[in-house]
XYZ file of C-alpha atoms in Angstrom:
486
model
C 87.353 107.824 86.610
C 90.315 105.642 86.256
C 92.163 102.889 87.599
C 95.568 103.591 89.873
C 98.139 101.031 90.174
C 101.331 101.688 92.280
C 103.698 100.313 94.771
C 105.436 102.514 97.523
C 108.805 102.537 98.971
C 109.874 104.010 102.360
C 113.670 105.560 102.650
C 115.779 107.851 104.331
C 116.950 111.353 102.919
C 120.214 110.029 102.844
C 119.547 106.962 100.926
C 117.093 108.989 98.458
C 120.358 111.826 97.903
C 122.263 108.115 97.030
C 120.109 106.984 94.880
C 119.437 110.330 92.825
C 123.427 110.473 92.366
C 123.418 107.013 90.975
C 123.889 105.581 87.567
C 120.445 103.853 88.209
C 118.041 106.534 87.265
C 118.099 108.725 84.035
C 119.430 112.080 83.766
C 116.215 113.031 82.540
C 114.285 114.127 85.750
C 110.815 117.141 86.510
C 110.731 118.974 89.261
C 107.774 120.347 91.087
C 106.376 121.513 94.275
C 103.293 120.349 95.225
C 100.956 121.707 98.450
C 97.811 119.591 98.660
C 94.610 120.320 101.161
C 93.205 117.484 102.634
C 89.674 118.435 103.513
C 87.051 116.243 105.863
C 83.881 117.215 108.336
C 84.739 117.405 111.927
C 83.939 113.689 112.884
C 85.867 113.182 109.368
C 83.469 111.239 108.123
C 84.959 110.913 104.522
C 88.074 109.530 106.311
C 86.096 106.503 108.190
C 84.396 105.603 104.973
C 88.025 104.943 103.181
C 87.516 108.531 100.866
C 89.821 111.482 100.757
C 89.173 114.510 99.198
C 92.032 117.013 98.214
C 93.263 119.794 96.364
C 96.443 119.801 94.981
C 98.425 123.225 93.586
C 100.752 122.865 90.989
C 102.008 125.886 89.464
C 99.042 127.564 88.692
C 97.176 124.756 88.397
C 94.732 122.942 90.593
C 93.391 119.397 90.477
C 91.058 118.397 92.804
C 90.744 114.327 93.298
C 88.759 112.139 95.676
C 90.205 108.819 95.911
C 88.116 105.640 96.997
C 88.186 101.887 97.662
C 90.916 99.788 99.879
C 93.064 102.567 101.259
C 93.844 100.292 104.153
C 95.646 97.363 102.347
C 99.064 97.227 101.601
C 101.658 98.256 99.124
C 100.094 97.341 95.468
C 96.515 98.369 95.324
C 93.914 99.550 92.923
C 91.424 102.250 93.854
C 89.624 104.897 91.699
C 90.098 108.250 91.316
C 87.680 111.182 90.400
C 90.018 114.617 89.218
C 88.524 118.160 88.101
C 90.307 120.962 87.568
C 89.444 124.354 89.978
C 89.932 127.066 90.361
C 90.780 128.489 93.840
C 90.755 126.036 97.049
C 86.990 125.354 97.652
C 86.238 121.854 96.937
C 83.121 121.420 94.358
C 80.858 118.992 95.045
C 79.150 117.533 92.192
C 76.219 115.476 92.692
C 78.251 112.581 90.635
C 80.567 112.582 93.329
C 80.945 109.950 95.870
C 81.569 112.633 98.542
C 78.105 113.736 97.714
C 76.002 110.714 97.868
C 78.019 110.276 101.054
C 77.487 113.053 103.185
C 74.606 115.047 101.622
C 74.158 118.457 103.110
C 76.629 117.877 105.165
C 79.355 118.921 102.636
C 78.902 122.694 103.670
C 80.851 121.110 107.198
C 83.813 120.561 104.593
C 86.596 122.068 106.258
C 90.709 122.221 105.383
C 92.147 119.113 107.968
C 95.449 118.873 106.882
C 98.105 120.340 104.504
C 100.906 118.441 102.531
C 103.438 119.978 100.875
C 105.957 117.995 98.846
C 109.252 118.261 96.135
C 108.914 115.520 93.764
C 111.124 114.547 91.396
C 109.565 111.928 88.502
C 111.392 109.579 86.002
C 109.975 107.495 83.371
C 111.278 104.090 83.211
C 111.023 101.116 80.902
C 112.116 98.392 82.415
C 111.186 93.957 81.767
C 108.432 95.022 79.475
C 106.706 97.350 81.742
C 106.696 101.439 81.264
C 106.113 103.305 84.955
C 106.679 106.752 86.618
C 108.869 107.021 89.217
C 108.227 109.437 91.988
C 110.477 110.622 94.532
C 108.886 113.008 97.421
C 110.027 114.945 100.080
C 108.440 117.041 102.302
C 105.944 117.637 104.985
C 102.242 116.789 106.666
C 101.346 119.825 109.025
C 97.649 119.210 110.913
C 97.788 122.840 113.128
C 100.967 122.586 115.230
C 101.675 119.507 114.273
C 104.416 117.605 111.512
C 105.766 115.143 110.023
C 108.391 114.188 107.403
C 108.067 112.166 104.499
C 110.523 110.598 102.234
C 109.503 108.188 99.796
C 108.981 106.623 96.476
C 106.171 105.702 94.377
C 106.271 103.656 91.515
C 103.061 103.580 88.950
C 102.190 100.983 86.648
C 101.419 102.851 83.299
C 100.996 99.688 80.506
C 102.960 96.580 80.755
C 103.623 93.487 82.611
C 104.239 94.673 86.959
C 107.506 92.218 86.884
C 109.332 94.784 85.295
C 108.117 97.439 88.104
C 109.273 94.697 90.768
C 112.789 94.335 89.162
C 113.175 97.746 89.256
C 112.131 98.186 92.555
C 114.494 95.668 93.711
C 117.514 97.259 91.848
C 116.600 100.291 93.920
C 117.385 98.797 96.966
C 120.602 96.881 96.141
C 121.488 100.747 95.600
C 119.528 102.664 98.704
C 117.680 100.271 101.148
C 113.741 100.882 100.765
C 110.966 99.723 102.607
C 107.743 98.355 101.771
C 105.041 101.482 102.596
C 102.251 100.969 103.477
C 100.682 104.888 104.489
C 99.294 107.019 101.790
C 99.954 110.643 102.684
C 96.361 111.281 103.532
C 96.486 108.468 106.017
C 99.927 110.578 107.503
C 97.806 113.486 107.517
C 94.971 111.721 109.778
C 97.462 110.162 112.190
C 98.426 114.280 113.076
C 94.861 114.803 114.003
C 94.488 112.359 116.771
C 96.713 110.843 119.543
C 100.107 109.143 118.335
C 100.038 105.647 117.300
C 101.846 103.387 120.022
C 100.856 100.146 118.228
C 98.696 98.972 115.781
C 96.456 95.910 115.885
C 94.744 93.784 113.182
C 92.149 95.834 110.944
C 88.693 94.370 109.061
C 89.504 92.687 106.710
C 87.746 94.313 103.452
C 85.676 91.082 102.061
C 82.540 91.179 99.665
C 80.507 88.468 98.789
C 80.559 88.756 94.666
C 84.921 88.376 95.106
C 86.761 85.213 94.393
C 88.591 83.168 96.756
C 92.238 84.128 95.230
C 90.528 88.159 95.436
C 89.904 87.408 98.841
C 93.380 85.463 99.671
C 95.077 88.615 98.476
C 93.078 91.117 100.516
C 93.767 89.062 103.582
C 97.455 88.982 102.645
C 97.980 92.345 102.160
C 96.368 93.518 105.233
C 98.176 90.779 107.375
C 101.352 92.829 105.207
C 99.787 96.279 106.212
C 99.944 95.398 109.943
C 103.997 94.480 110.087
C 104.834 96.991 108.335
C 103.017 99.490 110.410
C 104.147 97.850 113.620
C 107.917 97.628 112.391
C 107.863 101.226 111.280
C 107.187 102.018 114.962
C 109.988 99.678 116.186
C 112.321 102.065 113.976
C 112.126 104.450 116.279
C 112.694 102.593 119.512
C 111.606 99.701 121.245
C 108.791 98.748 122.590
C 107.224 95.345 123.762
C 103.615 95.978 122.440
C 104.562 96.460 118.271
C 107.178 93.763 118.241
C 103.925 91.250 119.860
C 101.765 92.864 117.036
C 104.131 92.304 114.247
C 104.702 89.065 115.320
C 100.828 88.334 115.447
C 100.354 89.964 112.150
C 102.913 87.002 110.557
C 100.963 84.583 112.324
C 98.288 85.494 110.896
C 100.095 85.606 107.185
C 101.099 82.473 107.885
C 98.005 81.284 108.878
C 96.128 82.741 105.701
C 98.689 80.652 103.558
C 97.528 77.579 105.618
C 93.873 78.596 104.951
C 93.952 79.163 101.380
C 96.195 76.255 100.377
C 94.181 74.953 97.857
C 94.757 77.998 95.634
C 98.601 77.586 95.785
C 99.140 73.980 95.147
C 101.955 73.459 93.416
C 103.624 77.099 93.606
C 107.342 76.605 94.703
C 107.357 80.209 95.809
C 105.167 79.829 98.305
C 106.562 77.353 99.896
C 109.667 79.487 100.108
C 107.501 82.345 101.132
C 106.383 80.389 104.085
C 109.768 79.209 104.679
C 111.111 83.013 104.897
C 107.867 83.720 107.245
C 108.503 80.764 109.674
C 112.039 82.265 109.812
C 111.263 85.942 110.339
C 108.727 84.789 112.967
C 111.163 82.840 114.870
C 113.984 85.627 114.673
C 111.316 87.844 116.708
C 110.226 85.054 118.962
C 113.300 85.255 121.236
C 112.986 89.197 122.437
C 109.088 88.237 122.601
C 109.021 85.029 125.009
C 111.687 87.216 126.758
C 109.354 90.097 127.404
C 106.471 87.890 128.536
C 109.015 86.460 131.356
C 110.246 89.622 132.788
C 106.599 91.037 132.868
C 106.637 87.910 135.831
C 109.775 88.095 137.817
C 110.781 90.673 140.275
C 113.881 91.833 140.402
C 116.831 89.993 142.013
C 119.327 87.459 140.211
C 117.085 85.942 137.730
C 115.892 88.680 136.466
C 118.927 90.061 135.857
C 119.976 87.606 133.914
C 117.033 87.220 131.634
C 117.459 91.047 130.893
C 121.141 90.594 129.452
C 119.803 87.986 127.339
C 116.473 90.643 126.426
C 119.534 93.088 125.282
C 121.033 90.616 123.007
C 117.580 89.736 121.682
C 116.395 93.409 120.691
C 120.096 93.887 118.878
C 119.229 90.781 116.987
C 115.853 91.747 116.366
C 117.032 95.166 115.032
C 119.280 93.132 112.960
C 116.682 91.004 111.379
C 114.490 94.107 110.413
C 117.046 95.847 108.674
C 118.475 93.154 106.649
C 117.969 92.464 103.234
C 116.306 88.929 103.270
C 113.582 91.157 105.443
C 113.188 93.902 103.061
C 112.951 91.698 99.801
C 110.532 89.231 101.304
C 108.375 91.982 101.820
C 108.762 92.546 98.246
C 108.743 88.775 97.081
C 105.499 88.859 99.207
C 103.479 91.741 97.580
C 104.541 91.063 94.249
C 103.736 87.203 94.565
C 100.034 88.101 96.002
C 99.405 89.880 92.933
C 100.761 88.279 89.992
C 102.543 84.804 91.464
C 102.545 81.153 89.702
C 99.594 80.567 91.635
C 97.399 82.790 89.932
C 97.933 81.047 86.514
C 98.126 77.736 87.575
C 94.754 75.677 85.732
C 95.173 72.817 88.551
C 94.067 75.329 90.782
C 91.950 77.540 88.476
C 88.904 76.147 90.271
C 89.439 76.512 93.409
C 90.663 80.377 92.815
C 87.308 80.797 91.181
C 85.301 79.749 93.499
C 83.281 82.361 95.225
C 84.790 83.546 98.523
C 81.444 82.649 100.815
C 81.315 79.360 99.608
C 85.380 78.760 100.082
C 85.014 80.092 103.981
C 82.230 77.881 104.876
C 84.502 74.875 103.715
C 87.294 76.022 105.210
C 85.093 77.317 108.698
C 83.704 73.784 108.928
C 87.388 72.239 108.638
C 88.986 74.451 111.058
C 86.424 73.798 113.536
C 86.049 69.894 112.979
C 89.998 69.664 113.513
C 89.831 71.618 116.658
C 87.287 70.023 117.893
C 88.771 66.441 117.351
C 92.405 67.518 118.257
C 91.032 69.054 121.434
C 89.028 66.416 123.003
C 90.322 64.988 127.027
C 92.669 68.582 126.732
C 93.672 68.511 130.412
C 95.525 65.211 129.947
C 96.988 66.285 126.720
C 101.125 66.070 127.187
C 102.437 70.376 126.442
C 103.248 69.296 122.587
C 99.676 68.002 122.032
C 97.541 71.108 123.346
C 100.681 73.422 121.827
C 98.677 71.751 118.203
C 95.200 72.147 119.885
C 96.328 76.298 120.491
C 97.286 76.598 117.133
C 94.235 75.074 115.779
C 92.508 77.706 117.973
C 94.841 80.713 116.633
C 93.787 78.979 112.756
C 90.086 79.152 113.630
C 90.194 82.406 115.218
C 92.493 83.909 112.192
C 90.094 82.380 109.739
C 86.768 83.838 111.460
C 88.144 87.427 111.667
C 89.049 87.574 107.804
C 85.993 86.127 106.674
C 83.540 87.876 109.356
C 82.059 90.500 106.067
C 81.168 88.036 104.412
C 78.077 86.571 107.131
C 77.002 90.283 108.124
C 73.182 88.934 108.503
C 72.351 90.056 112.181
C 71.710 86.565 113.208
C 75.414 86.091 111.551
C 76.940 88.952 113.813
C 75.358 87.580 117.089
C 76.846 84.610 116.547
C 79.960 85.429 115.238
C 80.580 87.448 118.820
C 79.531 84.802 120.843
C 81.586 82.415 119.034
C 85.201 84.686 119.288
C 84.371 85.347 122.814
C 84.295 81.592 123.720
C 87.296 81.225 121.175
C 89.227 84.300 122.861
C 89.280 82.321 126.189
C 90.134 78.748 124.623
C 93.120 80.888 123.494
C 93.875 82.757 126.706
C 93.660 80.044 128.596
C 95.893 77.881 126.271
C 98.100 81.274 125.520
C 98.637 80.788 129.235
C 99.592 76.913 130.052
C 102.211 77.821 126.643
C 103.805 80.406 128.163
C 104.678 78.048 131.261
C 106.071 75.524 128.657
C 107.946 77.827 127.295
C 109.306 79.509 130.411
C 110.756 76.539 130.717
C 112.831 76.351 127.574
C 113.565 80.019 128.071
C 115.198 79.535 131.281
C 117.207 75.805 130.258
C 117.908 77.425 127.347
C 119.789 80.001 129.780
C 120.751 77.359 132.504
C 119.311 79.609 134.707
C 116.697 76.667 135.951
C 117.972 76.313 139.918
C 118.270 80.152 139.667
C 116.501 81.541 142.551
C 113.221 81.711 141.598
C 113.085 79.919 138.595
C 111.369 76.761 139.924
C 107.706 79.444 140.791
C 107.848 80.843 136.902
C 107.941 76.827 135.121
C 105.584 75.211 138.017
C 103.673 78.141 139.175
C 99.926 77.261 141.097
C 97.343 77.322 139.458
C 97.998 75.390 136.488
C 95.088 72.911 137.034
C 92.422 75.430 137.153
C 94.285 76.811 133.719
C 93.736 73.428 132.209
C 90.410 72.579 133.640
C 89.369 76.312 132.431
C 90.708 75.123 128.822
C 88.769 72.191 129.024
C 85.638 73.737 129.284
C 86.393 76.424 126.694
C 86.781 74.188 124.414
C 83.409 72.006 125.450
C 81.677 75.914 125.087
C 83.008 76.137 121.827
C 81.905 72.767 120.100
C 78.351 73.515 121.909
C 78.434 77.016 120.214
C 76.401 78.064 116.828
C 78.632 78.359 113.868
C 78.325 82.306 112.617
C 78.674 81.240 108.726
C 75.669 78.244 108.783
C-alpha cells in the first residue's frame, strides 16, 4: 500500500501531437499499450463506495490494483493503492482487501463493467527541485456498445517539492493548451454505463471529524473545483443553459468557501488575487446567465428578439472566457495554492488551520446564521441592495451547511439539518426571485430596451408583495428553526 500523488491535464490530439514534437519534453520517451478491466457487481457497489478494482495487461504482465479514498475531488489528490501481480483476468480477492471487507460473498457477483485501452507515452522530468513521470494517454473507454476518447496527461509526484510539477505543468500549456481534469478513467468508464451526463450539480462534500480545518478548506475547494470543471467540460461541446448555471454556482460556492475559511488565509496575497480572478470569471458568465433567466419569461415578439442578439454575443464571450489563458492558469494557480500555498505555512494562522474541523464549523455556523439573522430583520421594507446582502448571507449559510453536513451525522443532527435547508431553500427562492426582477431591470436599461413592448410586465410584474411577504416569513421560520450542528 502506497501513497499516489498526481495532477491531470485535459488536451486535444492535436495539441498532445504539438507538444510531443516540441523542444519541451526529452527525447527519451517508453511506449506501451495498456488494456485495463474495470470490474464491479451489478448495482456496482464498489463504484458508490469511491473503490475501483482493475486489471491492467502490460505485455505479458498483469497488475491488478484497487484504488480507494477521495476519487471525487479534484485535480491533486492522494488515495491508496493495493497492486498484485496475476495471472490471467480473474480478480483475487484477498481477505486483506478492502473489496473484501466490503462486499463479502458478494465478490463471486464480480463481473468485467468496462474496458480501457490506452497508448502511453512516459517521460521522467526533473524540474524546480521536484523529480515526476509524465504520462501521455490516448485511447479508449468501451462499456458494451458504447465509447469514448481520451486524451490526456498525468503528471506524478515521485520525491521533491510539487512547485516544480506546477512549473512544469504550466510550461506545458504556454506550448499546447491543457485543462485542469478532473475524471479518472474509471469514473469515464462509469459515465458509459448509465444515461449521459447533461449537467452536474454539487456533490458531498467528503468531511471527517479527526481532519483539520485547512484539511477540510481544501476538500471543500477542490470539490467546488471538481464541479466547474465538470460543468465546463460539457459546455465544450455545445451550449446549454443548465451547466453554464452550475458552473457558475460551483464558483459561488468557491468563493464562498474562501469567505468561510478566512481565518486560515490571513495575510496570503494570493488569495486575495485568487478571489479577485474568481469574482472576475464569475462575472464574465453572469451576462449569458441573467440573459437566459429573462428569455425563459418573455414570449416572443420585439423584446425578445432583442434580448436574444444580445444572448448570442454573450455565449461568444463566454466561450471566449473559457478558453483563455487567465481561465486555464487560475485553475492551476487554484489547485496548486489549495495544496501547498503561503497560507499553509503561515504561523499567524497556524492555529486556526489546526483547529479541528467540527469545532471551526460550529463557529463559523453560529456566525453565518447570527449575520443573517440581524441583516434580515423588517426584509419586506428592505430597499433591492439591502435584501441583495440578506440573499447572499442566505447563499453563505446555505454553502456553509452543505460542506460541513458529515461532520453532525447524529440522527437528531440529520433531522435537523433537513428541516433547516428546506426553510433555507425557500428564504433563497423566494429572494432568488425578487433578484431576478432587480436585475431584469438592469438587463433591459442596460439594453435600452425599457419602453420596449413588454418590458414594463418583466421589471414590475404582480405578485411581488406576496414574494416579499413570503421572504419575510422564511426568514422568521429560519431564526425559529433548530441549528443541525448544536
Amino acid at each position: 500500500m502506497f501513497e499516489e500523488l498526481e495532477l491531470k491535464l485535459e488536451l486535444s490530439p492535436e495539441d498532445a501531437a504539438s507538444l510531443e514534437a516540441s523542444p519541451l519534453l526529452p527525447d527519451t520517451m517508453n511506449r506501451a499499450k495498456q488494456r485495463s478491466i474495470y470490474f464491479d457487481t451489478p448495482d456496482q457497489s464498489l463504484e458508490q463506495a469511491g473503490l475501483s478494482l482493475r486489471i491492467r495487461r502490460q505485455g505479458r504482465k498483469r497488475i491488478q490494483t484497487v484504488k480507494a479514498g477521495n476519487a471525487r475531488s479534484a485535480d491533486m489528490f492522494v488515495r491508496p493503492e493495493w497492486e498484485i501481480p496475476v495471472k490471467n483476468d480473474t480478480p483475487i480477492i484477498e481477505c486483506s482487501s478492502p473489496v473484501h471487507m466490503l462486499i463479502g460473498k458478494a465478490v463471486e457477483d464480480l463481473a468485467p463493467a468496462f474496458v480501457v485501452s490506452v497508448d502511453r507515452h512516459t517521460w521522467d522530468i526533473d524540474e524546480g527541485g521536484a523529480h515526476f513521470a509524465i504520462a501521455l494517454d490516448r485511447g479508449l473507454v468501451v462499456a458494451g456498445d458504447r465509447r469514448s476518447s481520451i486524451c490526456e496527461l498525468e503528471l506524478e509526484l515521485i520525491s521533491g517539492d510539487p512547485v516544480g510539477l506546477f512549473t512544469f505543468a504550466r510550461k506545458i500549456d504556454a506550448t499546447a493548451p491543457v485543462r485542469l481534469g478532473v475524471l479518472a478513467k474509471a469514473e469515464r468508464g462509469y459515465a458509459l454505463l448509465g444515461p449521459a451526463a447533461t449537467v452536474f450539480k454539487a456533490e458531498p462534500v467528503a468531511l471527517s471529524k479527526d481532519m483539520s480545518a485547512s484539511l477540510a478548506f481544501r476538500h471543500v475547494a477542490q470539490t467546488c473545483l471538481r464541479q466547474f470543471r465538470l460543468n465546463e467540460r460539457l459546455l465544450e461541446n455545445g451550449y446549454r443553459a443548465e451547466p453554464l448555471h452550475q458552473a457558475r454556482v460551483a464558483l459561488r460556492r468557491l468563493r464562498a468557501a474562501f469567505s468561510i475559511f478566512k481565518a486560515l488565509t490571513e495575510g496570503d496575497a494570493t488569495c486575495d488575487r485568487l478571489r479577485d480572478d474568481l469574482r472576475w470569471l464569475a462575472g464574465e458568465l453572469g451576462e449569458a446567465r441573467n440573459l437566459d433567466v429573462l428569455l425563459e419569461r418573455i414570449d416572443s415578439g420585439v423584446l425578445y428578439e432583442r434580448l436574444a442578439v444580445a444572448h448570442r454575443s454573450a455565449l461568444e464571450r463566454v466561450a471566449e472566457v473559457l478558453a483563455s489563458d487567465r481561465t486555464r492558469a487560475l485553475m492551476l494557480d487554484l489547485t496548486e495554492w489549495t495544496v501547498r500555498g503561503p497560507w499553509l505555512r503561515n504561523a499567524h494562522t497556524e492555529a486556526q488551520r489546526q483547529m479541528p474541523a467540527r469545532a471551526f464549523a460550529v463557529g463559523q455556523l453560529d456566525h453565518l446564521r447570527r449575520k443573517l439573522k440581524r441583516d434580515g430583520r423588517h426584509l419586506a421594507d428592505l430597499a433591492d441592495a439591502a435584501r441583495h446582502e440578506v440573499r447572499k448571507d442566505a447563499k453563505k449559510l446555505r454553502y456553509a451547511s452543505e460542506f460541513f453536513t458529515a461532520l453532525f451525522e447524529r440522527k437528531q443532527g440529520r433531522r435537523r439539518y433537513k428541516t433547516f435547508v428546506d426553510i433555507l431553500e425557500d428564504l433563497q427562492d423566494q429572494l432568488g426571485h425578487l433578484n431576478d426582477i432587480a436585475t431584469a431591470s438592469a438587463v433591459l436599461a442596460k439594453l435600452d430596451a425599457l419602453d420596449v413592448d413588454g418590458a414594463s410586465a418583466v421589471v414590475a410584474p404582480s405578485g411581488r408583495k406576496k414574494l416579499l411577504a413570503a421572504a419575510e416569513d422564511a426568514h422568521d421560520a429560519l431564526v425559529d428553526a433548530k441549528r443541525f450542528w448544536r
